PDB file of C-alpha atoms and ligand atoms in Angstrom:
ATOM      1  CA  ALA A  73      -0.044   0.025  -0.237  1.00  0.00           C
ATOM      2  CA  TYR A  74       1.073   3.798  -0.604  1.00  0.00           C
ATOM      3  CA  ARG A  75       1.672   5.962   2.360  1.00  0.00           C
ATOM      4  CA  CYS A  76      -0.222   8.493   0.754  1.00  0.00           C
ATOM      5  CA  ARG A  77      -2.680   9.223  -2.429  1.00  0.00           C
ATOM      6  CA  SER A  78       0.030  11.464  -4.035  1.00  0.00           C
ATOM      7  CA  ALA A  79       1.367   8.314  -5.241  1.00  0.00           C
ATOM      8  CA  PHE A  80      -1.382   8.047  -7.838  1.00  0.00           C
ATOM      9  CA  LYS A  81      -0.285  11.592  -9.195  1.00  0.00           C
ATOM     10  CA  LEU A  82       3.260  10.575  -9.782  1.00  0.00           C
ATOM     11  CA  LEU A  83       1.845   7.368 -11.442  1.00  0.00           C
ATOM     12  CA  GLU A  84      -0.268   9.172 -13.513  1.00  0.00           C
ATOM     13  CA  ILE A  85       2.473  11.473 -14.905  1.00  0.00           C
ATOM     14  CA  ASP A  86       4.913   8.743 -15.092  1.00  0.00           C
ATOM     15  CA  ASP A  87       2.490   6.576 -17.065  1.00  0.00           C
ATOM     16  CA  LYS A  88       1.997   9.398 -19.448  1.00  0.00           C
ATOM     17  CA  HIS A  89       5.482  10.972 -19.683  1.00  0.00           C
ATOM     18  CA  ARG A  90       7.914   7.969 -19.100  1.00  0.00           C
ATOM     19  CA  ILE A  91      10.207   9.798 -16.675  1.00  0.00           C
ATOM     20  CA  LEU A  92      11.476   6.814 -14.520  1.00  0.00           C
ATOM     21  CA  ARG A  93      13.331   3.830 -15.790  1.00  0.00           C
ATOM     22  CA  PRO A  94      15.105   0.657 -14.215  1.00  0.00           C
ATOM     23  CA  GLY A  95      18.683   1.673 -13.359  1.00  0.00           C
ATOM     24  CA  GLN A  96      18.034   5.536 -13.017  1.00  0.00           C
ATOM     25  CA  HIS A  97      19.242   7.781  -9.995  1.00  0.00           C
ATOM     26  CA  VAL A  98      16.417   9.728  -8.642  1.00  0.00           C
ATOM     27  CA  ILE A  99      16.169  12.499  -5.891  1.00  0.00           C
ATOM     28  CA  ASP A 100      13.074  12.912  -4.337  1.00  0.00           C
ATOM     29  CA  CYS A 101      12.656  16.173  -2.693  1.00  0.00           C
ATOM     30  CA  GLY A 102      10.026  16.857   0.033  1.00  0.00           C
ATOM     31  CA  THR A 103       9.540  12.859   0.633  1.00  0.00           C
ATOM     32  CA  ALA A 104       7.503  12.772   3.756  1.00  0.00           C
ATOM     33  CA  PRO A 105       5.457  10.586   4.078  1.00  0.00           C
ATOM     34  CA  GLY A 106       7.037   8.748   1.210  1.00  0.00           C
ATOM     35  CA  ALA A 107       4.683   7.678  -1.545  1.00  0.00           C
ATOM     36  CA  TRP A 108       6.461   9.317  -4.483  1.00  0.00           C
ATOM     37  CA  ALA A 109       9.638   7.728  -2.965  1.00  0.00           C
ATOM     38  CA  GLN A 110       7.656   4.293  -2.991  1.00  0.00           C
ATOM     39  CA  VAL A 111       6.786   4.711  -6.738  1.00  0.00           C
ATOM     40  CA  ALA A 112      10.248   5.686  -7.643  1.00  0.00           C
ATOM     41  CA  VAL A 113      11.558   2.696  -6.023  1.00  0.00           C
ATOM     42  CA  GLN A 114       9.554   0.397  -7.926  1.00  0.00           C
ATOM     43  CA  ARG A 115      10.022   2.143 -11.177  1.00  0.00           C
ATOM     44  CA  VAL A 116      13.947   2.420 -11.197  1.00  0.00           C
ATOM     45  CA  ASN A 117      14.196  -0.976  -9.586  1.00  0.00           C
ATOM     46  CA  ALA A 118      15.859   0.708  -6.702  1.00  0.00           C
ATOM     47  CA  ALA A 119      15.474  -2.290  -4.153  1.00  0.00           C
ATOM     48  CA  GLY A 120      16.632  -4.888  -7.005  1.00  0.00           C
ATOM     49  CA  SER A 121      13.174  -6.746  -6.987  1.00  0.00           C
ATOM     50  CA  ASP A 122      13.769  -7.529 -10.766  1.00  0.00           C
ATOM     51  CA  PRO A 123      17.056  -9.031 -10.854  1.00  0.00           C
ATOM     52  CA  ASN A 124      16.885  -9.014 -14.751  1.00  0.00           C
ATOM     53  CA  ALA A 125      16.664  -5.408 -14.705  1.00  0.00           C
ATOM     54  CA  PRO A 126      19.442  -2.630 -13.954  1.00  0.00           C
ATOM     55  CA  THR A 127      19.115  -1.626 -10.368  1.00  0.00           C
ATOM     56  CA  GLY A 128      18.483   2.303  -9.765  1.00  0.00           C
ATOM     57  CA  PHE A 129      18.710   4.485  -6.576  1.00  0.00           C
ATOM     58  CA  VAL A 130      16.424   6.477  -4.647  1.00  0.00           C
ATOM     59  CA  LEU A 131      17.392   9.335  -2.480  1.00  0.00           C
ATOM     60  CA  GLY A 132      14.448  11.058  -0.300  1.00  0.00           C
ATOM     61  CA  ILE A 133      14.817  14.383   1.444  1.00  0.00           C
ATOM     62  CA  ASP A 134      12.537  16.117   3.905  1.00  0.00           C
ATOM     63  CA  LEU A 135      12.320  18.747   6.338  1.00  0.00           C
ATOM     64  CA  HIS A 136      10.631  16.226   8.495  1.00  0.00           C
ATOM     65  CA  HIS A 137      11.080  12.841   9.941  1.00  0.00           C
ATOM     66  CA  ILE A 138      10.865  10.299   6.875  1.00  0.00           C
ATOM     67  CA  SER A 139      10.014   6.516   7.834  1.00  0.00           C
ATOM     68  CA  PRO A 140      12.419   4.012   6.643  1.00  0.00           C
ATOM     69  CA  LEU A 141      11.796   2.727   2.932  1.00  0.00           C
ATOM     70  CA  GLU A 142      13.379  -0.383   1.384  1.00  0.00           C
ATOM     71  CA  GLY A 143      15.409   0.940  -1.628  1.00  0.00           C
ATOM     72  CA  ALA A 144      15.726   4.111  -0.683  1.00  0.00           C
ATOM     73  CA  ALA A 145      18.580   6.431   0.996  1.00  0.00           C
ATOM     74  CA  LEU A 146      16.910   8.961   3.276  1.00  0.00           C
ATOM     75  CA  LEU A 147      18.074  12.565   4.327  1.00  0.00           C
ATOM     76  CA  PRO A 148      15.690  13.668   6.785  1.00  0.00           C
ATOM     77  CA  PHE A 149      15.304  16.812   8.655  1.00  0.00           C
ATOM     78  CA  SER A 150      17.268  18.622   5.930  1.00  0.00           C
ATOM     79  CA  ASP A 151      16.397  21.648   3.618  1.00  0.00           C
ATOM     80  CA  VAL A 152      16.737  21.324   0.185  1.00  0.00           C
ATOM     81  CA  THR A 153      17.199  25.145  -0.565  1.00  0.00           C
ATOM     82  CA  ASP A 154      20.380  24.857   2.051  1.00  0.00           C
ATOM     83  CA  PRO A 155      23.553  24.799  -0.050  1.00  0.00           C
ATOM     84  CA  LYS A 156      25.097  22.278   2.705  1.00  0.00           C
ATOM     85  CA  THR A 157      22.013  19.845   2.065  1.00  0.00           C
ATOM     86  CA  GLN A 158      22.514  19.921  -1.633  1.00  0.00           C
ATOM     87  CA  LYS A 159      26.433  19.136  -0.960  1.00  0.00           C
ATOM     88  CA  LYS A 160      24.906  16.252   1.340  1.00  0.00           C
ATOM     89  CA  ILE A 161      22.737  14.997  -1.265  1.00  0.00           C
ATOM     90  CA  GLN A 162      25.891  14.980  -3.870  1.00  0.00           C
ATOM     91  CA  GLU A 163      27.958  13.033  -1.326  1.00  0.00           C
ATOM     92  CA  MET A 164      25.164  10.225  -0.894  1.00  0.00           C
ATOM     93  CA  LEU A 165      24.675   9.500  -4.814  1.00  0.00           C
ATOM     94  CA  PRO A 166      26.531   7.248  -6.550  1.00  0.00           C
ATOM     95  CA  GLU A 167      29.339   8.916  -8.510  1.00  0.00           C
ATOM     96  CA  GLY A 168      27.481  12.312  -7.091  1.00  0.00           C
ATOM     97  CA  LYS A 169      25.290  12.165 -10.023  1.00  0.00           C
ATOM     98  CA  SER A 170      21.303  11.769 -10.608  1.00  0.00           C
ATOM     99  CA  ASP A 171      19.252  11.384 -13.831  1.00  0.00           C
ATOM    100  CA  VAL A 172      16.035  12.597 -12.272  1.00  0.00           C
ATOM    101  CA  ILE A 173      14.906  15.207  -9.552  1.00  0.00           C
ATOM    102  CA  LEU A 174      11.294  14.845  -8.553  1.00  0.00           C
ATOM    103  CA  SER A 175       9.953  17.730  -6.151  1.00  0.00           C
ATOM    104  CA  ASP A 176       6.325  17.431  -4.635  1.00  0.00           C
ATOM    105  CA  MET A 177       7.774  20.081  -2.163  1.00  0.00           C
ATOM    106  CA  ALA A 178       5.141  22.672  -0.576  1.00  0.00           C
ATOM    107  CA  PRO A 179       5.907  25.798   1.352  1.00  0.00           C
ATOM    108  CA  ASN A 180       3.837  25.736   4.989  1.00  0.00           C
ATOM    109  CA  ALA A 181       0.894  27.905   3.479  1.00  0.00           C
ATOM    110  CA  THR A 182       0.568  31.356   5.216  1.00  0.00           C
ATOM    111  CA  GLY A 183      -2.958  31.850   4.083  1.00  0.00           C
ATOM    112  CA  VAL A 184      -1.929  34.647   1.428  1.00  0.00           C
ATOM    113  CA  ARG A 185      -2.120  33.284  -1.916  1.00  0.00           C
ATOM    114  CA  GLU A 186       0.673  35.498  -3.522  1.00  0.00           C
ATOM    115  CA  ILE A 187       2.957  34.561  -0.711  1.00  0.00           C
ATOM    116  CA  ASP A 188       2.437  31.084  -0.817  1.00  0.00           C
ATOM    117  CA  GLN A 189       2.790  30.867  -4.625  1.00  0.00           C
ATOM    118  CA  LEU A 190       6.085  32.793  -4.446  1.00  0.00           C
ATOM    119  CA  LYS A 191       7.655  30.588  -2.003  1.00  0.00           C
ATOM    120  CA  SER A 192       6.509  27.776  -3.637  1.00  0.00           C
ATOM    121  CA  ILE A 193       7.929  28.946  -6.657  1.00  0.00           C
ATOM    122  CA  GLN A 194      11.229  29.695  -4.861  1.00  0.00           C
ATOM    123  CA  LEU A 195      11.426  26.002  -3.617  1.00  0.00           C
ATOM    124  CA  CYS A 196      11.403  25.197  -7.494  1.00  0.00           C
ATOM    125  CA  LEU A 197      13.980  27.719  -8.470  1.00  0.00           C
ATOM    126  CA  SER A 198      16.345  26.355  -5.829  1.00  0.00           C
ATOM    127  CA  LEU A 199      16.245  22.951  -7.697  1.00  0.00           C
ATOM    128  CA  LEU A 200      18.248  24.787 -10.590  1.00  0.00           C
ATOM    129  CA  ASP A 201      21.236  25.239  -7.941  1.00  0.00           C
ATOM    130  CA  LEU A 202      20.868  21.565  -7.060  1.00  0.00           C
ATOM    131  CA  ALA A 203      20.576  20.561 -10.700  1.00  0.00           C
ATOM    132  CA  GLN A 204      23.959  22.549 -11.847  1.00  0.00           C
ATOM    133  CA  GLN A 205      25.662  20.222  -9.158  1.00  0.00           C
ATOM    134  CA  VAL A 206      24.334  16.983  -9.398  1.00  0.00           C
ATOM    135  CA  LEU A 207      22.174  16.444 -12.419  1.00  0.00           C
ATOM    136  CA  GLU A 208      23.267  14.566 -15.626  1.00  0.00           C
ATOM    137  CA  PRO A 209      23.179  16.163 -19.133  1.00  0.00           C
ATOM    138  CA  GLY A 210      19.940  14.982 -20.438  1.00  0.00           C
ATOM    139  CA  GLY A 211      18.700  14.700 -17.127  1.00  0.00           C
ATOM    140  CA  THR A 212      14.877  15.341 -15.942  1.00  0.00           C
ATOM    141  CA  ILE A 213      13.179  17.647 -13.446  1.00  0.00           C
ATOM    142  CA  LEU A 214       9.584  17.244 -12.363  1.00  0.00           C
ATOM    143  CA  CYS A 215       8.223  19.709  -9.719  1.00  0.00           C
ATOM    144  CA  LYS A 216       5.070  20.666  -8.276  1.00  0.00           C
ATOM    145  CA  PHE A 217       4.404  24.463  -7.953  1.00  0.00           C
ATOM    146  CA  TRP A 218       1.452  26.944  -7.378  1.00  0.00           C
ATOM    147  CA  GLN A 219       0.367  28.529 -10.199  1.00  0.00           C
ATOM    148  CA  GLY A 220       0.438  32.576 -10.058  1.00  0.00           C
ATOM    149  CA  ARG A 221       1.917  35.615 -11.167  1.00  0.00           C
ATOM    150  CA  ASP A 222       5.635  34.342 -11.209  1.00  0.00           C
ATOM    151  CA  GLY A 223       5.038  30.989 -12.710  1.00  0.00           C
ATOM    152  CA  SER A 224       6.419  32.410 -15.975  1.00  0.00           C
ATOM    153  CA  LEU A 225       9.666  33.443 -14.101  1.00  0.00           C
ATOM    154  CA  LEU A 226       9.893  29.818 -13.208  1.00  0.00           C
ATOM    155  CA  GLN A 227       9.017  28.732 -16.694  1.00  0.00           C
ATOM    156  CA  LYS A 228      11.746  30.969 -18.421  1.00  0.00           C
ATOM    157  CA  ARG A 229      14.518  29.922 -16.045  1.00  0.00           C
ATOM    158  CA  LEU A 230      13.443  26.068 -16.849  1.00  0.00           C
ATOM    159  CA  MET A 231      13.775  26.696 -20.191  1.00  0.00           C
ATOM    160  CA  GLU A 232      17.211  28.449 -20.141  1.00  0.00           C
ATOM    161  CA  HIS A 233      18.794  24.959 -18.767  1.00  0.00           C
ATOM    162  CA  PHE A 234      16.153  22.541 -20.618  1.00  0.00           C
ATOM    163  CA  LYS A 235      15.531  21.675 -24.106  1.00  0.00           C
ATOM    164  CA  GLU A 236      12.141  20.688 -23.362  1.00  0.00           C
ATOM    165  CA  VAL A 237       9.833  22.166 -20.649  1.00  0.00           C
ATOM    166  CA  LYS A 238       6.116  21.275 -20.356  1.00  0.00           C
ATOM    167  CA  LEU A 239       3.284  22.459 -18.060  1.00  0.00           C
ATOM    168  CA  LEU A 240       1.289  19.690 -16.583  1.00  0.00           C
ATOM    169  CA  LYS A 241      -2.044  20.926 -15.708  1.00  0.00           C
ATOM    170  CA  PRO A 242      -4.139  18.857 -13.294  1.00  0.00           C
ATOM    171  CA  PRO A 243      -7.247  17.062 -14.842  1.00  0.00           C
ATOM    172  CA  ALA A 244     -10.146  19.199 -15.533  1.00  0.00           C
ATOM    173  CA  SER A 245     -11.855  17.586 -12.217  1.00  0.00           C
ATOM    174  CA  ARG A 246      -9.376  19.319 -10.072  1.00  0.00           C
ATOM    175  CA  GLN A 247      -8.842  22.433 -11.521  1.00  0.00           C
ATOM    176  CA  GLU A 248     -10.051  24.467  -8.825  1.00  0.00           C
ATOM    177  CA  SER A 249      -6.605  23.471  -7.058  1.00  0.00           C
ATOM    178  CA  ALA A 250      -3.560  25.941  -8.359  1.00  0.00           C
ATOM    179  CA  GLU A 251      -1.327  22.811  -7.979  1.00  0.00           C
ATOM    180  CA  THR A 252       0.527  22.466 -11.183  1.00  0.00           C
ATOM    181  CA  TYR A 253       3.755  20.536 -12.360  1.00  0.00           C
ATOM    182  CA  TYR A 254       6.697  21.626 -14.615  1.00  0.00           C
ATOM    183  CA  LEU A 255       8.316  18.452 -16.768  1.00  0.00           C
ATOM    184  CA  ALA A 256      11.698  19.820 -17.761  1.00  0.00           C
ATOM    185  CA  LYS A 257      13.411  17.202 -19.979  1.00  0.00           C
ATOM    186  CA  SER A 258      16.934  16.910 -21.669  1.00  0.00           C
ATOM    187  CA  TYR A 259      18.958  19.020 -19.326  1.00  0.00           C
ATOM    188  CA  LYS A 260      21.735  20.964 -21.035  1.00  0.00           C
ATOM    189  CA  THR A 261      25.384  20.822 -20.278  1.00  0.00           C
ATOM    190  CA  GLY A 262      27.182  23.525 -17.953  1.00  0.00           C
ATOM    191  CA  SER A 263      29.089  24.737 -20.729  1.00  0.00           C
ATOM    192  CA  ALA A 264      26.047  25.233 -23.111  1.00  0.00           C
ATOM    193  CA  VAL A 265      24.366  27.222 -20.326  1.00  0.00           C
ATOM    194  CA  GLN A 266      27.810  29.344 -19.392  1.00  0.00           C
ATOM    195  CA  SER A 267      28.229  30.231 -23.180  1.00  0.00           C
ATOM    196  CA  ARG A 268      25.198  32.451 -23.310  1.00  0.00           C
TER     197      ARG A 268
HETATM  198  N1  LIG B 304       5.754  13.311  -2.282  1.00  0.00           N
HETATM  199  C1  LIG B 304       5.148  13.218  -0.812  1.00  0.00           C
HETATM  200  C2  LIG B 304       4.627  11.951  -0.772  1.00  0.00           C
HETATM  201  O1  LIG B 304       4.127  11.144  -1.937  1.00  0.00           O
HETATM  202  O2  LIG B 304       4.616  11.150   0.173  1.00  0.00           O
HETATM  203  C3  LIG B 304       4.383  14.287  -0.104  1.00  0.00           C
HETATM  204  C4  LIG B 304       5.212  15.485  -0.020  1.00  0.00           C
HETATM  205  S1  LIG B 304       4.057  16.865   0.814  1.00  0.00           S
HETATM  206  C5  LIG B 304       3.073  17.397  -0.160  1.00  0.00           C
HETATM  207  C6  LIG B 304       5.246  17.982   0.629  1.00  0.00           C
HETATM  208  C7  LIG B 304       6.765  17.906   1.482  1.00  0.00           C
HETATM  209  O3  LIG B 304       7.428  18.788   1.337  1.00  0.00           O
HETATM  210  C8  LIG B 304       6.539  18.117   3.252  1.00  0.00           C
HETATM  211  O4  LIG B 304       7.023  16.687   3.912  1.00  0.00           O
HETATM  212  C9  LIG B 304       7.443  19.358   3.387  1.00  0.00           C
HETATM  213  O5  LIG B 304       8.294  18.986   5.008  1.00  0.00           O
HETATM  214  C10 LIG B 304       8.751  19.113   2.376  1.00  0.00           C
HETATM  215  N2  LIG B 304       9.171  20.442   2.273  1.00  0.00           N
HETATM  216  C11 LIG B 304       8.567  21.406   2.020  1.00  0.00           C
HETATM  217  N3  LIG B 304       9.855  22.569   1.974  1.00  0.00           N
HETATM  218  C12 LIG B 304      10.740  21.536   2.013  1.00  0.00           C
HETATM  219  C13 LIG B 304      12.175  21.899   2.262  1.00  0.00           C
HETATM  220  N4  LIG B 304      12.757  23.172   1.946  1.00  0.00           N
HETATM  221  N5  LIG B 304      13.368  20.939   2.048  1.00  0.00           N
HETATM  222  C14 LIG B 304      12.821  19.697   2.250  1.00  0.00           C
HETATM  223  N6  LIG B 304      11.426  19.396   2.160  1.00  0.00           N
HETATM  224  C15 LIG B 304      10.518  20.067   2.073  1.00  0.00           C
END
């Protein structure tokens, strides 16, 4: 059983967009309680359940406690936006590299919509710093954000660093929620970005 219904969101997105494959290294930002990490462990074969497929790696990070999960390395009580955490993430990754960064992070809601949206965009922007350190060229970011005025800034920044950026809108039935995802594929190499 999954630890949270959010598992089905990731399953739905992955079935449609084919992000996770056996053997990949995945960073899951905002892991607790761990449903996305469960899905990632299955899809990249991080627990080695399929002996005929390559074994992947999943690293989960959260501000809060995360219950142990077979097949996943965990970094609880850590802030993904903190450079010290980002360094620790790099150290924990095999060869210091990852193929996919997932983020279902959500800020503590203040109740003021504009502030919450801005904080959610800032969480996503911090993933670009992390990507610069650990993401393989050709890699992928899937990140949740709360749609609002600053969404276009996030899109612009993602487009500078990825060849393909898609906005994944929630199904019509859930449109009242401002929760949306960006899927950014084909991370450009460091040199390609610097030469701009
Ligand atoms: N994907 C999870 C699952 O499927 O079980 C649910 C994630 S929940 C919606 C959002 C999580 O993001 C919270 O557990 C929160 O603690 C975490 N979070 C928010 N800001 C964070 C940050 N700066 N660093 C690490 N985790 C963060």
